[in-house]
Tab-separated table of C-alpha atoms in Angstrom:
chain	number	residue	atom	x	y	z
A	85	MET	CA	0.000	0.000	0.000
A	86	SER	CA	1.333	3.412	-0.900
A	87	SER	CA	2.139	5.697	2.011
A	88	GLU	CA	-0.078	8.234	0.299
A	89	ASN	CA	-3.093	5.994	1.065
A	90	LEU	CA	-2.264	5.581	4.787
A	91	PRO	CA	-4.400	7.550	7.254
A	92	GLN	CA	-2.622	10.786	8.128
A	93	SER	CA	-2.466	12.220	11.644
A	94	PRO	CA	-3.669	15.805	11.871
A	95	ALA	CA	-0.735	18.200	11.919
A	96	GLN	CA	-0.203	19.810	15.300
A	97	GLU	CA	0.359	23.519	15.363
A	98	PRO	CA	3.572	24.484	17.162
A	99	ARG	CA	2.994	25.675	20.709
A	100	LYS	CA	3.344	29.401	21.261
A	101	PRO	CA	6.136	30.419	23.657
A	102	ARG	CA	4.744	30.955	27.144
A	103	VAL	CA	5.734	34.156	28.915
A	104	ALA	CA	5.397	34.460	32.688
A	105	VAL	CA	5.149	38.142	33.622
A	106	VAL	CA	6.366	38.345	37.232
A	107	PHE	CA	5.661	41.561	39.122
A	108	GLY	CA	5.025	43.167	42.498
A	109	GLY	CA	7.612	42.035	45.015
A	110	ARG	CA	8.820	42.861	48.495
A	111	SER	CA	10.485	46.207	47.826
A	112	SER	CA	9.074	49.686	48.368
A	113	GLU	CA	8.666	49.894	44.571
A	114	HIS	CA	5.943	47.208	44.651
A	115	ALA	CA	3.182	49.427	43.243
A	116	ILE	CA	5.273	50.761	40.355
A	117	SER	CA	6.101	47.177	39.406
A	118	VAL	CA	2.369	46.405	39.252
A	119	VAL	CA	1.772	49.434	37.014
A	120	THR	CA	4.632	48.338	34.759
A	121	ALA	CA	3.212	44.805	34.554
A	122	GLY	CA	-0.152	46.179	33.459
A	123	ALA	CA	1.456	48.050	30.580
A	124	VAL	CA	3.509	44.994	29.537
A	125	LEU	CA	0.502	42.650	29.710
A	126	ARG	CA	-1.539	45.070	27.629
A	127	SER	CA	1.154	45.134	24.935
A	128	ILE	CA	2.233	41.493	24.579
A	129	ASP	CA	1.138	40.023	21.251
A	130	ARG	CA	-1.341	37.322	22.332
A	131	GLU	CA	-1.314	35.751	18.866
A	132	LYS	CA	2.423	35.174	19.248
A	133	TYR	CA	2.732	34.348	22.972
A	134	ASP	CA	0.761	32.699	25.742
A	135	VAL	CA	0.900	34.727	28.948
A	136	LEU	CA	0.877	33.777	32.621
A	137	PRO	CA	0.690	36.691	35.097
A	138	ILE	CA	2.355	35.943	38.449
A	139	GLY	CA	2.320	38.520	41.222
A	140	ILE	CA	4.579	38.534	44.268
A	141	THR	CA	2.925	39.999	47.351
A	142	THR	CA	4.671	42.414	49.700
A	143	ASP	CA	5.384	39.514	52.073
A	144	GLY	CA	6.913	37.382	49.296
A	145	ARG	CA	4.082	34.991	48.349
A	146	TRP	CA	3.962	34.108	44.645
A	147	ALA	CA	0.312	34.474	43.667
A	148	LEU	CA	-1.713	33.624	40.601
A	149	THR	CA	-3.342	36.847	39.429
A	150	ALA	CA	-6.002	37.834	36.976
A	151	ASP	CA	-4.856	38.922	33.528
A	152	GLU	CA	-6.568	42.304	33.876
A	153	PRO	CA	-4.174	45.153	33.007
A	154	ASP	CA	-6.780	47.850	33.642
A	155	ARG	CA	-6.784	46.975	37.355
A	156	MET	CA	-3.028	47.533	37.536
A	157	ALA	CA	-3.029	51.268	36.866
A	158	ILE	CA	-2.777	54.163	39.302
A	159	ALA	CA	-6.349	55.391	39.797
A	160	ASP	CA	-7.233	58.601	41.641
A	161	ARG	CA	-3.707	58.728	43.093
A	162	THR	CA	-4.259	55.226	44.570
A	163	LEU	CA	-1.463	52.721	43.967
A	164	PRO	CA	-2.295	49.125	42.931
A	165	SER	CA	-1.019	46.000	44.702
A	166	VAL	CA	-0.702	42.275	44.064
A	167	GLU	CA	-2.795	41.623	47.180
A	168	ASN	CA	-5.773	43.209	45.406
A	169	LEU	CA	-5.146	41.240	42.213
A	170	ALA	CA	-4.432	37.766	43.632
A	171	GLU	CA	-7.020	35.100	42.877
A	172	SER	CA	-6.561	33.600	46.345
A	173	THR	CA	-5.352	34.830	49.727
A	174	GLU	CA	-3.572	31.527	50.400
A	175	GLY	CA	-2.702	29.871	47.101
A	176	GLY	CA	0.859	30.026	45.838
A	177	VAL	CA	2.719	29.576	42.558
A	178	VAL	CA	5.796	27.352	42.653
A	179	LEU	CA	8.615	27.412	40.098
A	180	SER	CA	10.819	24.325	40.103
A	181	VAL	CA	14.569	24.773	40.603
A	182	ASP	CA	15.134	21.621	38.542
A	183	PRO	CA	16.317	22.890	35.121
A	184	SER	CA	14.813	19.826	33.418
A	185	VAL	CA	11.338	20.807	34.654
A	186	ARG	CA	9.848	24.092	33.494
A	187	GLU	CA	6.341	23.346	34.670
A	188	VAL	CA	4.762	25.801	37.084
A	189	LEU	CA	2.558	24.488	39.891
A	190	TYR	CA	-0.249	26.162	41.809
A	191	THR	CA	-0.840	25.004	45.366
A	192	GLU	CA	-3.487	25.708	47.987
A	193	PRO	CA	-3.598	24.349	51.540
A	194	GLY	CA	-5.339	20.972	51.634
A	195	SER	CA	-5.547	20.656	47.847
A	196	VAL	CA	-3.623	18.651	45.261
A	197	PRO	CA	-1.135	20.895	43.380
A	198	LYS	CA	-2.383	21.926	39.945
A	199	ALA	CA	-0.057	22.129	36.943
A	200	LEU	CA	-0.199	25.480	35.148
A	201	GLY	CA	1.939	24.335	32.227
A	202	GLU	CA	5.493	25.031	31.143
A	203	VAL	CA	7.075	28.462	31.038
A	204	ASP	CA	9.494	29.271	28.219
A	205	VAL	CA	10.613	32.719	29.348
A	206	VAL	CA	10.082	34.980	32.356
A	207	PHE	CA	9.547	38.709	31.977
A	208	PRO	CA	10.422	40.026	35.457
A	209	VAL	CA	9.185	43.582	35.873
A	210	LEU	CA	10.180	43.897	39.512
A	211	HIS	CA	11.953	47.001	40.752
A	212	GLY	CA	14.333	47.217	43.686
A	213	PRO	CA	15.519	44.544	46.148
A	214	TYR	CA	14.265	40.952	45.824
A	215	GLY	CA	13.648	41.342	42.115
A	216	GLU	CA	15.923	43.738	40.254
A	217	ASP	CA	19.021	43.059	42.373
A	218	GLY	CA	20.044	39.608	41.124
A	219	THR	CA	18.085	37.542	43.660
A	220	LEU	CA	15.258	36.598	41.290
A	221	GLN	CA	17.744	36.241	38.444
A	222	GLY	CA	19.657	33.681	40.523
A	223	LEU	CA	16.476	31.675	41.067
A	224	LEU	CA	15.749	31.699	37.346
A	225	GLU	CA	19.312	30.590	36.590
A	226	LEU	CA	18.837	27.638	38.967
A	227	SER	CA	15.529	26.860	37.260
A	228	GLY	CA	17.087	27.013	33.798
A	229	VAL	CA	14.375	29.399	32.558
A	230	PRO	CA	15.418	32.239	30.206
A	231	TYR	CA	14.438	35.698	31.363
A	232	VAL	CA	14.300	39.284	30.174
A	233	GLY	CA	17.036	41.618	31.342
A	234	SER	CA	20.442	41.436	32.959
A	235	GLY	CA	21.968	38.468	34.748
A	236	VAL	CA	22.890	38.073	38.401
A	237	LEU	CA	26.069	40.170	38.468
A	238	ALA	CA	24.829	43.068	36.349
A	239	SER	CA	21.526	43.168	38.233
A	240	ALA	CA	23.331	43.311	41.581
A	241	VAL	CA	25.759	45.991	40.367
A	242	GLY	CA	22.912	47.985	38.855
A	243	GLN	CA	20.999	47.916	42.128
A	244	ASP	CA	23.835	48.865	44.483
A	245	LYS	CA	24.758	52.435	43.616
A	246	GLU	CA	28.056	52.262	45.521
A	247	TYR	CA	29.419	49.333	43.535
A	248	MET	CA	27.861	50.629	40.332
A	249	LYS	CA	29.957	53.780	40.703
A	250	ARG	CA	33.054	51.748	41.561
A	251	VAL	CA	32.618	49.723	38.356
A	252	PHE	CA	32.125	52.852	36.268
A	253	ILE	CA	35.205	54.505	37.748
A	254	SER	CA	37.271	51.399	36.985
A	255	PHE	CA	36.184	51.661	33.332
A	256	GLY	CA	37.046	55.346	33.154
A	257	LEU	CA	33.458	56.596	33.026
A	258	PRO	CA	32.819	60.037	34.583
A	259	VAL	CA	31.126	59.819	38.011
A	260	GLY	CA	30.155	62.588	40.442
A	261	PRO	CA	31.377	62.882	44.059
A	262	TYR	CA	29.739	60.535	46.582
A	263	GLU	CA	30.160	59.087	50.045
A	264	VAL	CA	28.786	55.909	51.635
A	265	ILE	CA	27.536	55.410	55.188
A	266	ARG	CA	27.342	51.729	56.028
A	267	PRO	CA	24.843	50.383	58.584
A	268	ARG	CA	27.552	49.554	61.129
A	269	GLU	CA	28.983	53.083	60.942
A	270	TRP	CA	25.637	54.708	61.787
A	271	GLU	CA	24.748	52.135	64.464
A	272	ASN	CA	28.121	52.163	66.264
A	273	ASP	CA	29.105	55.823	66.028
A	274	PRO	CA	26.515	58.185	64.531
A	275	SER	CA	28.598	61.218	65.522
A	276	ALA	CA	31.525	59.999	63.430
A	277	ALA	CA	29.148	59.236	60.545
A	278	ARG	CA	27.706	62.767	60.747
A	279	GLU	CA	31.228	64.214	60.792
A	280	LYS	CA	32.064	62.181	57.683
A	281	ILE	CA	29.077	63.693	55.882
A	282	VAL	CA	29.883	67.217	57.116
A	283	ASP	CA	33.458	66.839	55.842
A	284	PHE	CA	32.045	65.729	52.468
A	285	ALA	CA	29.781	68.801	52.411
A	286	GLY	CA	32.761	70.984	53.337
A	287	GLU	CA	34.583	69.727	50.268
A	288	HIS	CA	31.685	69.669	47.801
A	289	GLY	CA	29.146	72.066	49.319
A	290	TRP	CA	25.526	71.922	50.413
A	291	PRO	CA	22.874	70.851	49.526
A	292	LEU	CA	23.381	67.091	49.613
A	293	PHE	CA	21.162	64.250	48.508
A	294	ILE	CA	20.728	61.463	51.068
A	295	LYS	CA	19.414	58.313	49.421
A	296	PRO	CA	19.115	54.536	49.866
A	297	ALA	CA	22.151	52.893	48.264
A	298	ARG	CA	19.986	50.109	46.842
A	299	GLY	CA	16.698	51.766	45.979
A	300	GLY	CA	14.937	53.242	43.003
A	301	SER	CA	11.946	55.237	41.733
A	302	SER	CA	13.363	58.196	43.713
A	303	MET	CA	11.940	56.698	46.915
A	304	GLY	CA	13.567	57.530	50.246
A	305	ILE	CA	15.614	60.428	48.820
A	306	THR	CA	15.896	63.721	50.689
A	307	LYS	CA	17.571	66.940	49.605
A	308	VAL	CA	19.347	68.362	52.677
A	309	SER	CA	20.438	71.994	52.788
A	310	ASP	CA	22.275	71.935	56.138
A	311	LEU	CA	23.114	69.769	59.127
A	312	SER	CA	19.734	70.297	60.793
A	313	GLY	CA	17.908	68.031	58.341
A	314	LEU	CA	20.526	65.296	58.201
A	315	ASP	CA	19.237	62.848	60.835
A	316	ALA	CA	15.674	62.901	59.484
A	317	ALA	CA	17.014	62.328	55.952
A	318	ILE	CA	19.086	59.352	57.084
A	319	GLU	CA	16.089	57.904	58.915
A	320	GLU	CA	13.962	58.258	55.781
A	321	ALA	CA	16.614	56.608	53.578
A	322	GLN	CA	17.052	53.756	56.056
A	323	ARG	CA	13.361	52.932	55.822
A	324	HIS	CA	14.305	51.582	52.386
A	325	ASP	CA	17.916	50.469	52.859
A	326	PRO	CA	20.282	50.464	55.873
A	327	LYS	CA	23.183	51.503	53.599
A	328	ILE	CA	23.137	55.213	52.727
A	329	LEU	CA	24.564	57.039	49.733
A	330	VAL	CA	25.463	60.713	50.013
A	331	GLU	CA	25.790	62.725	46.810
A	332	SER	CA	26.614	66.340	46.129
A	333	LEU	CA	24.383	68.557	44.024
A	334	LEU	CA	25.585	68.537	40.430
A	335	ARG	CA	24.585	71.738	38.682
A	336	GLY	CA	23.436	71.005	35.192
A	337	ARG	CA	20.746	69.317	33.118
A	338	GLU	CA	19.318	65.840	33.782
A	339	ILE	CA	19.668	63.690	30.654
A	340	GLU	CA	18.527	60.072	30.205
A	341	CYS	CA	19.277	57.539	27.485
A	342	GLY	CA	17.880	54.065	26.839
A	343	VAL	CA	19.943	51.061	25.782
A	344	LEU	CA	18.366	48.025	24.116
A	345	GLU	CA	19.971	44.741	23.105
A	346	PHE	CA	19.523	43.818	19.453
A	347	GLU	CA	20.862	40.722	17.683
A	348	ASP	CA	23.977	42.639	16.650
A	349	GLY	CA	24.566	44.164	20.095
A	350	PRO	CA	23.331	47.029	22.276
A	351	ARG	CA	22.156	50.293	20.767
A	352	ALA	CA	21.214	53.597	22.393
A	353	SER	CA	17.970	55.498	21.940
A	354	VAL	CA	17.615	59.198	21.389
A	355	PRO	CA	18.184	60.865	24.775
A	356	ALA	CA	15.587	62.681	26.868
A	357	GLU	CA	15.816	65.591	29.270
A	358	ILE	CA	14.098	65.889	32.638
A	359	PRO	CA	13.396	69.606	32.970
A	360	PRO	CA	13.385	71.302	36.379
A	361	VAL	CA	10.205	70.380	38.264
A	362	THR	CA	8.916	73.583	39.800
A	363	SER	CA	6.228	71.893	41.909
A	364	HIS	CA	8.752	69.499	43.535
A	365	ASP	CA	12.136	69.973	45.166
A	366	PHE	CA	13.598	67.456	42.694
A	367	TYR	CA	12.428	64.687	40.338
A	368	ASP	CA	10.970	62.569	43.150
A	369	PHE	CA	8.467	59.687	43.243
A	370	GLU	CA	5.356	61.871	43.033
A	371	ALA	CA	6.770	63.905	40.166
A	372	LYS	CA	7.563	60.701	38.256
A	373	TYR	CA	4.449	58.643	38.812
A	374	ILE	CA	1.663	60.698	40.361
A	375	ASP	CA	1.950	64.165	38.846
A	376	SER	CA	3.353	62.817	35.553
A	377	ALA	CA	6.175	65.306	35.090
A	378	ALA	CA	6.819	65.548	31.364
A	379	GLY	CA	10.280	64.877	29.997
A	380	LEU	CA	11.530	66.345	26.738
A	381	VAL	CA	11.959	63.643	24.094
A	382	PRO	CA	14.270	64.041	22.277
A	383	ALA	CA	16.446	66.166	24.520
A	384	PRO	CA	17.402	69.537	23.028
A	385	LEU	CA	21.089	68.726	22.596
A	386	THR	CA	23.606	69.360	19.862
A	387	GLU	CA	24.480	66.507	17.503
A	388	GLU	CA	27.830	66.142	19.261
A	389	GLN	CA	26.211	66.005	22.722
A	390	THR	CA	23.629	63.472	21.538
A	391	ALA	CA	26.335	61.237	20.056
A	392	GLU	CA	28.411	61.502	23.243
A	393	VAL	CA	25.628	60.591	25.664
A	394	ARG	CA	24.579	57.651	23.474
A	395	ARG	CA	28.170	56.432	23.402
A	396	LEU	CA	28.492	56.712	27.184
A	397	ALA	CA	25.181	54.893	27.719
A	398	VAL	CA	26.346	51.883	25.694
A	399	GLU	CA	29.732	51.952	27.479
A	400	ALA	CA	27.949	51.880	30.844
A	401	PHE	CA	25.798	48.965	29.613
A	402	ASP	CA	28.915	47.017	28.646
A	403	ALA	CA	30.928	48.021	31.739
A	404	ALA	CA	28.338	46.457	34.059
A	405	SER	CA	27.878	43.393	31.771
A	406	CYS	CA	24.214	44.258	31.243
A	407	GLU	CA	21.809	42.396	28.979
A	408	GLY	CA	18.422	43.212	27.513
A	409	LEU	CA	17.819	46.785	28.553
A	410	VAL	CA	19.129	49.662	30.633
A	411	ARG	CA	18.207	53.262	31.241
A	412	ALA	CA	21.304	55.362	31.875
A	413	ASP	CA	20.894	58.656	33.742
A	414	PHE	CA	23.348	61.517	33.310
A	415	PHE	CA	23.994	65.096	34.314
A	416	LEU	CA	25.160	67.474	31.632
A	417	LEU	CA	27.203	69.848	33.775
A	418	ASP	CA	27.432	73.579	33.173
A	419	SER	CA	31.027	72.874	32.098
A	420	GLY	CA	29.717	70.792	29.171
A	421	GLU	CA	30.847	67.439	30.603
A	422	PHE	CA	28.514	64.446	30.958
A	423	VAL	CA	28.592	62.667	34.323
A	424	ILE	CA	26.794	59.345	34.734
A	425	ASN	CA	24.549	59.256	37.779
A	426	GLU	CA	23.234	55.686	37.608
A	427	ILE	CA	21.820	52.915	35.460
A	428	ASN	CA	18.560	51.021	35.902
A	429	THR	CA	18.585	47.424	34.688
A	430	MET	CA	14.779	47.256	34.875
A	431	PRO	CA	13.699	50.867	34.337
A	432	GLY	CA	10.175	52.101	34.777
A	433	PHE	CA	7.995	50.698	31.997
A	434	THR	CA	4.763	52.505	32.750
A	435	PRO	CA	2.938	54.329	29.947
A	436	ILE	CA	4.542	57.633	31.035
A	437	SER	CA	8.009	56.232	31.768
A	438	MET	CA	10.979	57.716	29.960
A	439	TYR	CA	12.504	54.445	28.708
A	440	PRO	CA	9.637	53.450	26.368
A	441	ARG	CA	9.094	57.081	25.391
A	442	MET	CA	12.721	57.390	24.272
A	443	TRP	CA	12.468	54.236	22.174
A	444	GLN	CA	9.147	55.359	20.712
A	445	GLU	CA	10.902	58.499	19.493
A	446	THR	CA	13.763	56.330	18.146
A	447	GLY	CA	11.305	54.320	16.070
A	448	VAL	CA	10.499	51.336	18.323
A	449	SER	CA	6.892	51.229	19.557
A	450	TYR	CA	5.960	49.893	22.992
A	451	PRO	CA	4.663	46.512	21.662
A	452	GLU	CA	7.789	46.172	19.469
A	453	LEU	CA	9.965	46.960	22.485
A	454	VAL	CA	8.292	44.233	24.558
A	455	ASP	CA	8.664	41.748	21.696
A	456	LEU	CA	12.362	42.569	21.166
A	457	LEU	CA	13.058	42.007	24.859
A	458	ILE	CA	11.273	38.647	24.876
A	459	GLN	CA	13.061	37.537	21.705
A	460	ALA	CA	16.444	38.561	23.142
A	461	ALA	CA	15.716	36.491	26.267
A	462	LEU	CA	14.681	33.457	24.230
A	463	ARG	CA	17.951	33.642	22.244
A	464	ARG	CA	20.075	33.769	25.387
A	465	PRO	CA	20.930	30.628	27.376
A	466	THR	CA	20.946	30.537	31.132
A	467	GLY	CA	24.179	29.734	32.960
A	468	LEU	CA	27.639	31.068	32.154
A	469	ARG	CA	27.664	33.115	28.937
């Protein structure tokens, strides 16, 4: 009998890659992560990918959440949370640390675990400690699941502003003056720690910025004009991180630039400028996310300045061994020199965030940006690379 006459099995369509969008988390940037996740979920091409939203509550429980991006936005100045999105107050999502098993399980007390299917790539949109700092990336490396963004080392360096600056200095990148107050210094001898800060101010001048060394979204930052406000500023910073970073005021323009990994390597977006915010003392959390301070995209720079800041942004990306994406923040000093302030390995991705706005102006739409990041993660193996 000819093979042509044999009964044929129906052809199976190839399974779409499954993307787990992980958001929320234990850091003080929990709500901004939820907002970011809503924007990402709204933009993922559902004809190309299957999606599994997983929220991490403020106490660290991995929860199955509804795929409802509209509930993840800031509404009437009220911030969203995973607790309000979770489908259960007790159920938990479990990701295996066995790299041969990519199946995700859902468990509830007294019930048989339910398989949620395999995950091909994780899109972690967590900000701050326990998500952006290499901890989650380490778990995903153990699990053998590809993920969007930088690996363990780059994520940790990008989160800790002290070591970020040390890396940049070692690569010859321009960095502004700073000082670090470690937890033990403040606990054992606060007078000596204050004197250290006063000496720094004597050299570089007031005002100073007191900030968490491992924070983001401008949370916990205080601008201090003299010694009288120092203790309160340190207390506020330590609500977010026991290690404190002290920075001098750099007089100039705030310039940002996005970096995105393409198949042929990282490229920089057109830069943006954060203009002075008259209703706020500086570009703080409320200015960024509540009052929607508008940045200028593209930044009004000369061609030479634009080329220079894009070059520095890619150099910073490479210096910290970043992958996927980075937003690099600079000061353009009155002297004409660019100084790098910091990088964010998982920058704000909300509809008003600067990173997607810069890429939109460069010619990459928000949905295209999300797709490029997922594709870059799928190309990249876990483990040493």
